[in-house]
Coordinates of C-alpha atoms in Angstrom, one line a residue:
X1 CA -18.5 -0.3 -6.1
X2 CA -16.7 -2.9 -7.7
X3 CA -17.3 -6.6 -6.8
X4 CA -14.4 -9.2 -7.4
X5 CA -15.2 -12.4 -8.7
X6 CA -12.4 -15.2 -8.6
X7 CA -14.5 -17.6 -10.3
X8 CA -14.3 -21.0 -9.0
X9 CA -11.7 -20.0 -5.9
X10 CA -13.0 -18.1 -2.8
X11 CA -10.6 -15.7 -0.8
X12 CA -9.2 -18.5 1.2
X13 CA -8.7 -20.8 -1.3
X14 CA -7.1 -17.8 -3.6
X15 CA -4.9 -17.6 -0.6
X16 CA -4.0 -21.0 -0.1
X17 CA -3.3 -22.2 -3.7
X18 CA -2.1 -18.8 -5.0
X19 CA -1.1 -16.0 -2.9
X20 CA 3.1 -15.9 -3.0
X21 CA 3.1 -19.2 -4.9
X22 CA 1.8 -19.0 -8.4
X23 CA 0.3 -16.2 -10.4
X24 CA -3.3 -16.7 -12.0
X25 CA -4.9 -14.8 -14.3
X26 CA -9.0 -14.1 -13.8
X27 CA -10.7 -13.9 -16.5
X28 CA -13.8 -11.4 -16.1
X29 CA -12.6 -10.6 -12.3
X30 CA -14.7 -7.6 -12.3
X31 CA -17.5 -7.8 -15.0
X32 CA -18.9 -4.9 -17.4
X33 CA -15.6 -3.3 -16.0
X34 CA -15.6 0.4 -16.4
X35 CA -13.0 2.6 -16.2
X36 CA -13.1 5.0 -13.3
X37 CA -10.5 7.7 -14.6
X38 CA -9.7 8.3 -17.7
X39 CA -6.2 8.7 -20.0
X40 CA -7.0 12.6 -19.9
X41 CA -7.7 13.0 -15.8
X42 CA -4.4 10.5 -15.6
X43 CA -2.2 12.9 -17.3
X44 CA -3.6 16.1 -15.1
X45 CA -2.5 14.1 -12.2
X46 CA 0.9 13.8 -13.8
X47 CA 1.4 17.5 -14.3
X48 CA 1.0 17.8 -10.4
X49 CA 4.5 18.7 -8.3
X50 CA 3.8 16.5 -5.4
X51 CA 2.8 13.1 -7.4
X52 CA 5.5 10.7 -8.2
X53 CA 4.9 9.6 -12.2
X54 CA 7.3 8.6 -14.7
X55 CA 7.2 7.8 -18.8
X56 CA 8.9 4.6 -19.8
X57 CA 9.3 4.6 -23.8
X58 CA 10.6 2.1 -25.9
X59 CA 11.6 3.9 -29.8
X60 CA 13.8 2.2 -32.3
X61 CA 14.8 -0.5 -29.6
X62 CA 15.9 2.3 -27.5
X63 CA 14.6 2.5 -24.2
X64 CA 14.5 6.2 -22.2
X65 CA 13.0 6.8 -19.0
X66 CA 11.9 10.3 -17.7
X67 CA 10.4 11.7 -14.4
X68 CA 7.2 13.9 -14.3
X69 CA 5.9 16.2 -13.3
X70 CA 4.5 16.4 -16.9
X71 CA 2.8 19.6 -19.2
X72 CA 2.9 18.0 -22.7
X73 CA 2.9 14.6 -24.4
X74 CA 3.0 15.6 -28.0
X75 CA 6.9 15.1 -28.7
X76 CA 6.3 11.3 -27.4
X77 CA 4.2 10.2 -30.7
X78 CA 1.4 7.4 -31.2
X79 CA 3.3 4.7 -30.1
X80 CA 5.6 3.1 -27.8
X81 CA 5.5 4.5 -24.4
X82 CA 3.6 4.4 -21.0
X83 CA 3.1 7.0 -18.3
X84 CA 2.8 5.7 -14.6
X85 CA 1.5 7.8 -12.1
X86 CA 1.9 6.2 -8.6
X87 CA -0.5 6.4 -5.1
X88 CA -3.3 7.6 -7.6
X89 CA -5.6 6.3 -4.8
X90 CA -4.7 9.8 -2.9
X91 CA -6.0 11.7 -5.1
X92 CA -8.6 10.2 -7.1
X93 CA -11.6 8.5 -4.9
X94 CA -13.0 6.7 -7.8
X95 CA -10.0 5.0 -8.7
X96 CA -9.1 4.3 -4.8
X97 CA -12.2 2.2 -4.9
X98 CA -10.2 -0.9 -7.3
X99 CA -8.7 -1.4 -4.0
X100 CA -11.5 -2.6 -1.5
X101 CA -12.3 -5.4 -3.3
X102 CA -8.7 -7.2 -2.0
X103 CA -8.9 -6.0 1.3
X104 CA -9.2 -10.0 2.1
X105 CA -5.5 -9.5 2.9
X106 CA -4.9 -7.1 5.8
X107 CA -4.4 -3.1 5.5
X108 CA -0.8 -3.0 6.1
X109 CA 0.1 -5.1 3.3
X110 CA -2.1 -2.8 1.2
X111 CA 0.8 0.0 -0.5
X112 CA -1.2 1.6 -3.4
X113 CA -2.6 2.2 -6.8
X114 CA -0.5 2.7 -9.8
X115 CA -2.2 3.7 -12.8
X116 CA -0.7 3.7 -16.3
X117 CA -1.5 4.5 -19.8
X118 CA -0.2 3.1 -22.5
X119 CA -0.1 3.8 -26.3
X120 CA 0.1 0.6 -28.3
X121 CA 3.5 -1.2 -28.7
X122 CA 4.0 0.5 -24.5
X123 CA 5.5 -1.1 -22.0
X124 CA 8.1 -0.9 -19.0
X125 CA 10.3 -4.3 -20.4
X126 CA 10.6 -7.8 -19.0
X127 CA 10.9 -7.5 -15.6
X128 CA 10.4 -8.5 -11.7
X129 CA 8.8 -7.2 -8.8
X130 CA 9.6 -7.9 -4.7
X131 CA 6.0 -7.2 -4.2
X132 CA 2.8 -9.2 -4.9
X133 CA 0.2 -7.3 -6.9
X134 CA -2.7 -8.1 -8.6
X135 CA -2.9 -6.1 -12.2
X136 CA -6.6 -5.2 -13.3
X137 CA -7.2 -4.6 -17.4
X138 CA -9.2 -1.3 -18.6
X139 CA -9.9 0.1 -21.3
X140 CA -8.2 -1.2 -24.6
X141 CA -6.0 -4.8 -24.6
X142 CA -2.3 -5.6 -23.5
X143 CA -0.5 -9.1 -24.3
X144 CA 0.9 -10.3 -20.6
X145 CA 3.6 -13.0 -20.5
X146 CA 4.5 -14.1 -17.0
X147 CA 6.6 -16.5 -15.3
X148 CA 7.7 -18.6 -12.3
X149 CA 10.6 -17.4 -10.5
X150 CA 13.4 -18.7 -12.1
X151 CA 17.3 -18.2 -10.6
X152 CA 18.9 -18.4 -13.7
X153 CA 17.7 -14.9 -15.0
X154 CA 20.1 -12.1 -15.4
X155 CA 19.0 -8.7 -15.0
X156 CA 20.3 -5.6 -17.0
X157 CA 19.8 -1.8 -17.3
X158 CA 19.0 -0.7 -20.8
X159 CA 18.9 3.0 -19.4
X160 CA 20.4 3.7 -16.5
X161 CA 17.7 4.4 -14.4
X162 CA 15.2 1.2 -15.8
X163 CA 16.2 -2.8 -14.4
X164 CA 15.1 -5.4 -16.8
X165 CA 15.6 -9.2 -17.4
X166 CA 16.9 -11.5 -20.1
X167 CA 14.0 -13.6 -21.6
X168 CA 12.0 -15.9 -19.7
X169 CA 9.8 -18.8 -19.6
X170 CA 6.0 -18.3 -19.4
X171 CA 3.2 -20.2 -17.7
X172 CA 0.7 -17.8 -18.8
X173 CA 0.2 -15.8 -22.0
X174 CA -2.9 -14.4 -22.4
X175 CA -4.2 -11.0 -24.2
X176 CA -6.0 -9.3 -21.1
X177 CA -9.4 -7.6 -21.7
X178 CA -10.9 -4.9 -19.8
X179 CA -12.0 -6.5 -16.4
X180 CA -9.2 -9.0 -16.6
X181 CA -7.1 -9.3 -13.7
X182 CA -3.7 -10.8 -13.6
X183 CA -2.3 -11.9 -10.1
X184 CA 1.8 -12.2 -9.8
X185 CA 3.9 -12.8 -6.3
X186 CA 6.9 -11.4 -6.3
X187 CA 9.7 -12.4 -7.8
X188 CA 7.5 -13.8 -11.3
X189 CA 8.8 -12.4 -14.3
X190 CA 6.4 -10.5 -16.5
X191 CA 6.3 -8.9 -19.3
X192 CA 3.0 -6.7 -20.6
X193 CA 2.8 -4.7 -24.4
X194 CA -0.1 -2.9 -25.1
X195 CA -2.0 -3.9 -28.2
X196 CA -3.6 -0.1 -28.4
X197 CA -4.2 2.8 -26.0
X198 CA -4.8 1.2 -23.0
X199 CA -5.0 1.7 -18.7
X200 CA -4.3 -0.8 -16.4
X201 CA -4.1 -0.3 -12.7
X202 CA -1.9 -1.9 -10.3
X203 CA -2.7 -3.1 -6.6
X204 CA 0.3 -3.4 -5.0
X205 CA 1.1 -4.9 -1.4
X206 CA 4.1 -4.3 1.0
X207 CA 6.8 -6.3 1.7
X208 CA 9.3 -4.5 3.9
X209 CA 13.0 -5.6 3.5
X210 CA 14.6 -6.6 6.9
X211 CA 16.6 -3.3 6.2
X212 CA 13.8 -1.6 5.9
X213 CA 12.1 -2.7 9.2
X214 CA 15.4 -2.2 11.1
X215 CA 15.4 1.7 9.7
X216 CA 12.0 2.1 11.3
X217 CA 12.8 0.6 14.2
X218 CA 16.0 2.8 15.2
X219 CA 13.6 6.4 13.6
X220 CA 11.2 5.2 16.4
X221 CA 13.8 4.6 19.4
X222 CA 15.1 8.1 18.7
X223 CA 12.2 10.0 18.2
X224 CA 10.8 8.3 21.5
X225 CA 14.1 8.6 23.1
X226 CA 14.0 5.2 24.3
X227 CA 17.5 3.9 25.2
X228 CA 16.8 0.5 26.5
X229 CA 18.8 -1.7 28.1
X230 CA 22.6 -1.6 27.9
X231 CA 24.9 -4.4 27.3
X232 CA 26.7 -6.0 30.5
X233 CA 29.1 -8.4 31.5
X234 CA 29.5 -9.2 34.6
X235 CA 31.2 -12.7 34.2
X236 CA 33.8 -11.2 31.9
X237 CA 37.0 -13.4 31.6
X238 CA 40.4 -12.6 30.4
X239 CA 40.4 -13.3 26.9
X240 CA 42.9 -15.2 24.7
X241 CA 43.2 -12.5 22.5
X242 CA 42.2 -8.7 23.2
X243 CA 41.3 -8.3 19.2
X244 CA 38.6 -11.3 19.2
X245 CA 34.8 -11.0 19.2
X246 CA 33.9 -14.2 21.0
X247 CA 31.2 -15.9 19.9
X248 CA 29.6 -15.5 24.1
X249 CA 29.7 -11.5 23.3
X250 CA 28.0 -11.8 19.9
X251 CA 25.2 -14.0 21.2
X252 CA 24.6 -11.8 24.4
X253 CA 24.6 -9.0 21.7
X254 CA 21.7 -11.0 19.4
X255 CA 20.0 -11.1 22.7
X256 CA 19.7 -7.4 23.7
X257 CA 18.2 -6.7 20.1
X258 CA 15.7 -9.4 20.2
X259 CA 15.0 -8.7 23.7
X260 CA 13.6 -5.2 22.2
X261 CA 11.7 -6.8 19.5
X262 CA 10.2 -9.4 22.0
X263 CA 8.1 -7.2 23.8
X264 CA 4.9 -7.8 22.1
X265 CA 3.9 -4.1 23.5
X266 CA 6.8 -2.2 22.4
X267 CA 6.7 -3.9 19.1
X268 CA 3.2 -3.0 18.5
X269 CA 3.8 0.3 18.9
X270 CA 6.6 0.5 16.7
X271 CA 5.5 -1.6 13.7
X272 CA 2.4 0.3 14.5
X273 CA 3.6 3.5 13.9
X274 CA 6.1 2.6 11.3
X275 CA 3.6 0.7 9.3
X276 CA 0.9 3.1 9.1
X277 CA 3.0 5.9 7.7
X278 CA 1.6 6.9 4.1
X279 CA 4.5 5.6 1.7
X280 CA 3.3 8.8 -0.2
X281 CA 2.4 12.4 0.4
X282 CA -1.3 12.7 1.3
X283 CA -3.8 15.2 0.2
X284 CA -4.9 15.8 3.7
X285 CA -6.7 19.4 4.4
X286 CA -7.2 20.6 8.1
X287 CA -10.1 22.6 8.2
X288 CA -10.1 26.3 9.2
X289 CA -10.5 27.2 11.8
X290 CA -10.8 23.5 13.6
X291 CA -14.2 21.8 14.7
X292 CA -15.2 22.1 18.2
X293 CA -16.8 18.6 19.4
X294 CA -20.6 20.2 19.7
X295 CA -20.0 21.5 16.1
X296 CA -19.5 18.3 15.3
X297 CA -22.0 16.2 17.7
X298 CA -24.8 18.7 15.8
X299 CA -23.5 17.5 12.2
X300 CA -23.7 14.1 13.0
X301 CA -27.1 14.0 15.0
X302 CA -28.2 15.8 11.4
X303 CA -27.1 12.9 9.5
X304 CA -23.6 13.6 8.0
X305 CA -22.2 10.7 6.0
X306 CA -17.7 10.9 6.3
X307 CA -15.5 9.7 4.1
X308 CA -11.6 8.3 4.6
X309 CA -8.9 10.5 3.3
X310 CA -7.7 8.6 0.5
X311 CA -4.2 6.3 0.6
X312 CA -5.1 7.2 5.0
X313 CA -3.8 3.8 6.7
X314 CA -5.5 2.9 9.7
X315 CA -4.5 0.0 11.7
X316 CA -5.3 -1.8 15.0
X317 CA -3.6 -4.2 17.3
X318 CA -5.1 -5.2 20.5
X319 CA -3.2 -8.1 22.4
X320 CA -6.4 -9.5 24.2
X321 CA -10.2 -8.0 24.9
X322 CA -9.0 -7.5 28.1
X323 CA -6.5 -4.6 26.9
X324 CA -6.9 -1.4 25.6
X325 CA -6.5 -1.0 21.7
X326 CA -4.0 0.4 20.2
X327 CA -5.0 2.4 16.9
X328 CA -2.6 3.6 14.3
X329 CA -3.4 6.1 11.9
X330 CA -0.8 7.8 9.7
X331 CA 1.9 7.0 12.3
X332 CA 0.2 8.4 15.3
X333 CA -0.9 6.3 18.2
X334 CA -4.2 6.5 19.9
X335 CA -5.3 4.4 23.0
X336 CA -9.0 3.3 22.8
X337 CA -10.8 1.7 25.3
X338 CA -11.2 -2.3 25.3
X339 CA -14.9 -1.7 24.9
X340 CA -14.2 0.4 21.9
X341 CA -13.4 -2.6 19.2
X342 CA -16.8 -1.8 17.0
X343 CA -15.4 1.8 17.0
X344 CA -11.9 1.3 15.7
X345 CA -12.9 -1.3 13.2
X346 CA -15.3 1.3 11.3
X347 CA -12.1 3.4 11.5
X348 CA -9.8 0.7 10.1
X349 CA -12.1 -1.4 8.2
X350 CA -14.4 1.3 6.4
X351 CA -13.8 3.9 4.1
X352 CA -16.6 5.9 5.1
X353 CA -19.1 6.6 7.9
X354 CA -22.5 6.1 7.3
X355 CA -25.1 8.4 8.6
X356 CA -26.0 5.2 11.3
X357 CA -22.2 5.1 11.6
X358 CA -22.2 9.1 12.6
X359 CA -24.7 8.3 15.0
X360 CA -22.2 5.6 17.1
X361 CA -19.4 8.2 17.3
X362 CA -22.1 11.4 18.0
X363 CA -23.7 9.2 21.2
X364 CA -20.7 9.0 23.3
X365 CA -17.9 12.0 24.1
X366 CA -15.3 9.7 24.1
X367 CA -15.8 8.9 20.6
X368 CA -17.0 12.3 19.6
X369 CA -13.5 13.8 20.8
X370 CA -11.6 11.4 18.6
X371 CA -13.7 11.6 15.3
X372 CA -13.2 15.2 16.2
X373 CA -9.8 15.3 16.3
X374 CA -9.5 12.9 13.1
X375 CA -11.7 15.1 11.1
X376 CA -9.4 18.5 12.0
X377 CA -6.4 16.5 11.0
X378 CA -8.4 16.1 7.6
X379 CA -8.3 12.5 7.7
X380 CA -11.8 12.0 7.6
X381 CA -14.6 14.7 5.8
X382 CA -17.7 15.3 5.2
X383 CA -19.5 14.5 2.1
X384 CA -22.7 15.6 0.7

């Protein structure tokens, strides 16, 4: 396990001073750092069809950008490119494990784990994100300029398919070391070059676009079939114009969508649902044929030890302890029992069971139906 330390800050003060403010670099954030995949294992996951990865290059000041999946890296040379595999918390556990040590900020802000490689002289440009992520150092050393968000900066594409931005002015500039960990909020520009082969990995968090949010919300009132209420206007008047939208219409309009919105219950179960979705394809085997429930119960009285599918989001929201909880897992809904909080945080807030933990779900049917079904969806498995 890796163990963050943010020297003289704790979480909250990170948080309070930093987070979506300022970006700091930690020195030593995770000391005697060790890399948990390496370059060769990084490129196999690149050759894969169903993972998103991408080469940025930079030769003879001219920049190219191509889409994997990958089989050969010999044309690219010694020097002057980067390959980025995305969501490498899917498929790699050991890698997935960078993330837990930020999970100070909540689950659903959590997207995923980028990886790259980098020869020396690589790098993706100046640039900025709309995302906050925290950037940890492995093996080799990069040179990392970054920014304050500045509204003067132009951005440009010097291939079509790569944005970048005219030169900036930096707050920090730092060679970063392995175990170094550079926070930015979004909209910092930064700029990283590595200074030889190098990996650094990327811990990114959501930050859905009001577009984005009012896509999920119209996919979940037609897959629900949900209607709602209709506009009406019973104190109609004759207009002065038949062509005008009067300002009465547009608000009673504003107030039929909100009214949706403002139903803490509906809107827990659609940003529930739309939330937890993976943002990538997961690697999630059913077993076959499926687990009966005494199959299971007699594994888990045995002492079986479950692990979390990797990139599996698992969320909660329960609007009192009086009220059943409402738990999200890869978009589905489940209704657990008020009693049941301890249950659905070791499904939220773990990423795996322990043998005692086996023993909570195996000691009451309720609980041994829904680990059940998790496990035959191939969220959850066994380990040895």
């Amino acid at each position: 396990m890796y163990q963050l330390f943010l020297n003289e800050l704790t979480p909250a003060q990170f948080l309070a001073e930093y987070w979506q403010k300022k970006p700091l670099l930690i020195k030593a954030g995770f000391r005697n750092f060790i890399d948990p995949i390496s370059p060769d294992e990084l490129a196999g996951l690149a050759g894969e069809e169903e993972i998103e990865s991408r080469i940025v290059s930079n030769k003879n000041a001219v920049w190219d950008m191509e889409t994997g999946p990958f089989e050969d890296f010999s044309h690219l040379g010694e020097e002057g490119w980067t390959l980025l595999v995305q969501a490498v918390d899917h498929w790699h556990p050991q890698s997935a494990a960078l993330i837990e040590p930020f999970r100070f900020i909540p689950n659903w802000r959590i997207d995923d784990l980028m990886v790259s490689f980098s020869t020396a002289g690589g790098g993706v440009g100046p640039h900025l994100d709309q995302y906050d992520v925290f950037i940890i150092q492995g093996q080799g050393k990069r040179h990392w300029r970054v920014g304050m968000p500045d509204s003067s900066l132009k951005q440009h594409c010097p291939h079509p398919r790569l944005l970048q931005i005219t030169p900036f002015i930096d707050c920090i500039d730092v060679i970063t070391e392995p175990g170094d960990i550079l926070y930015i909020p979004p909209g910092c520009p930064h700029d990283g070059i590595s200074l030889d082969p190098s990996l650094n990995y990327s811990v990114g968090f959501r930050a859905p676009a009001q577009k984005d949010l009012l896509t999920g919300l119209a996919d979940h009132l037609i897959d629900q079939d949900i209607t709602g209420k209709r506009f009406t206007d019973p104190s109609r008047q004759i207009p002065d114009s038949v062509g005008a939208i009067s300002d009465q219409d547009l608000t009673q309009v504003q107030t039929l969508l909100r009214q949706l919105v403002d139903d803490k219950d509906f809107a827990a179960q659609w940003f529930g649902s739309y939330i937890s979705h993976a943002k990538h394809e997961l690697d999630a085997t059913e077993p076959d044929p499926h687990y009966e429930a005494d199959e299971i119960a007699e594994y888990l009285e045995e002492g079986s030890v479950l692990a979390k599918l990797g990139g599996l989001r698992t969320l909660y929201y329960q609007a009192n302890t009086a009220e059943d909880i409402q738990l999200f897992i890869n978009g589905d809904r489940f209704l657990v029992p008020a009693i049941e909080l301890e249950t659905v945080k070791k499904l939220t807030d773990q990423v795996s069971l322990s043998q005692q933990d086996c023993q909570h779900f195996a000691a009451d049917q309720g609980r041994l139906q829904l680990i059940t079904l998790l496990i035959n969806k191939g969220y959850w498995y066994f380990t040895e």
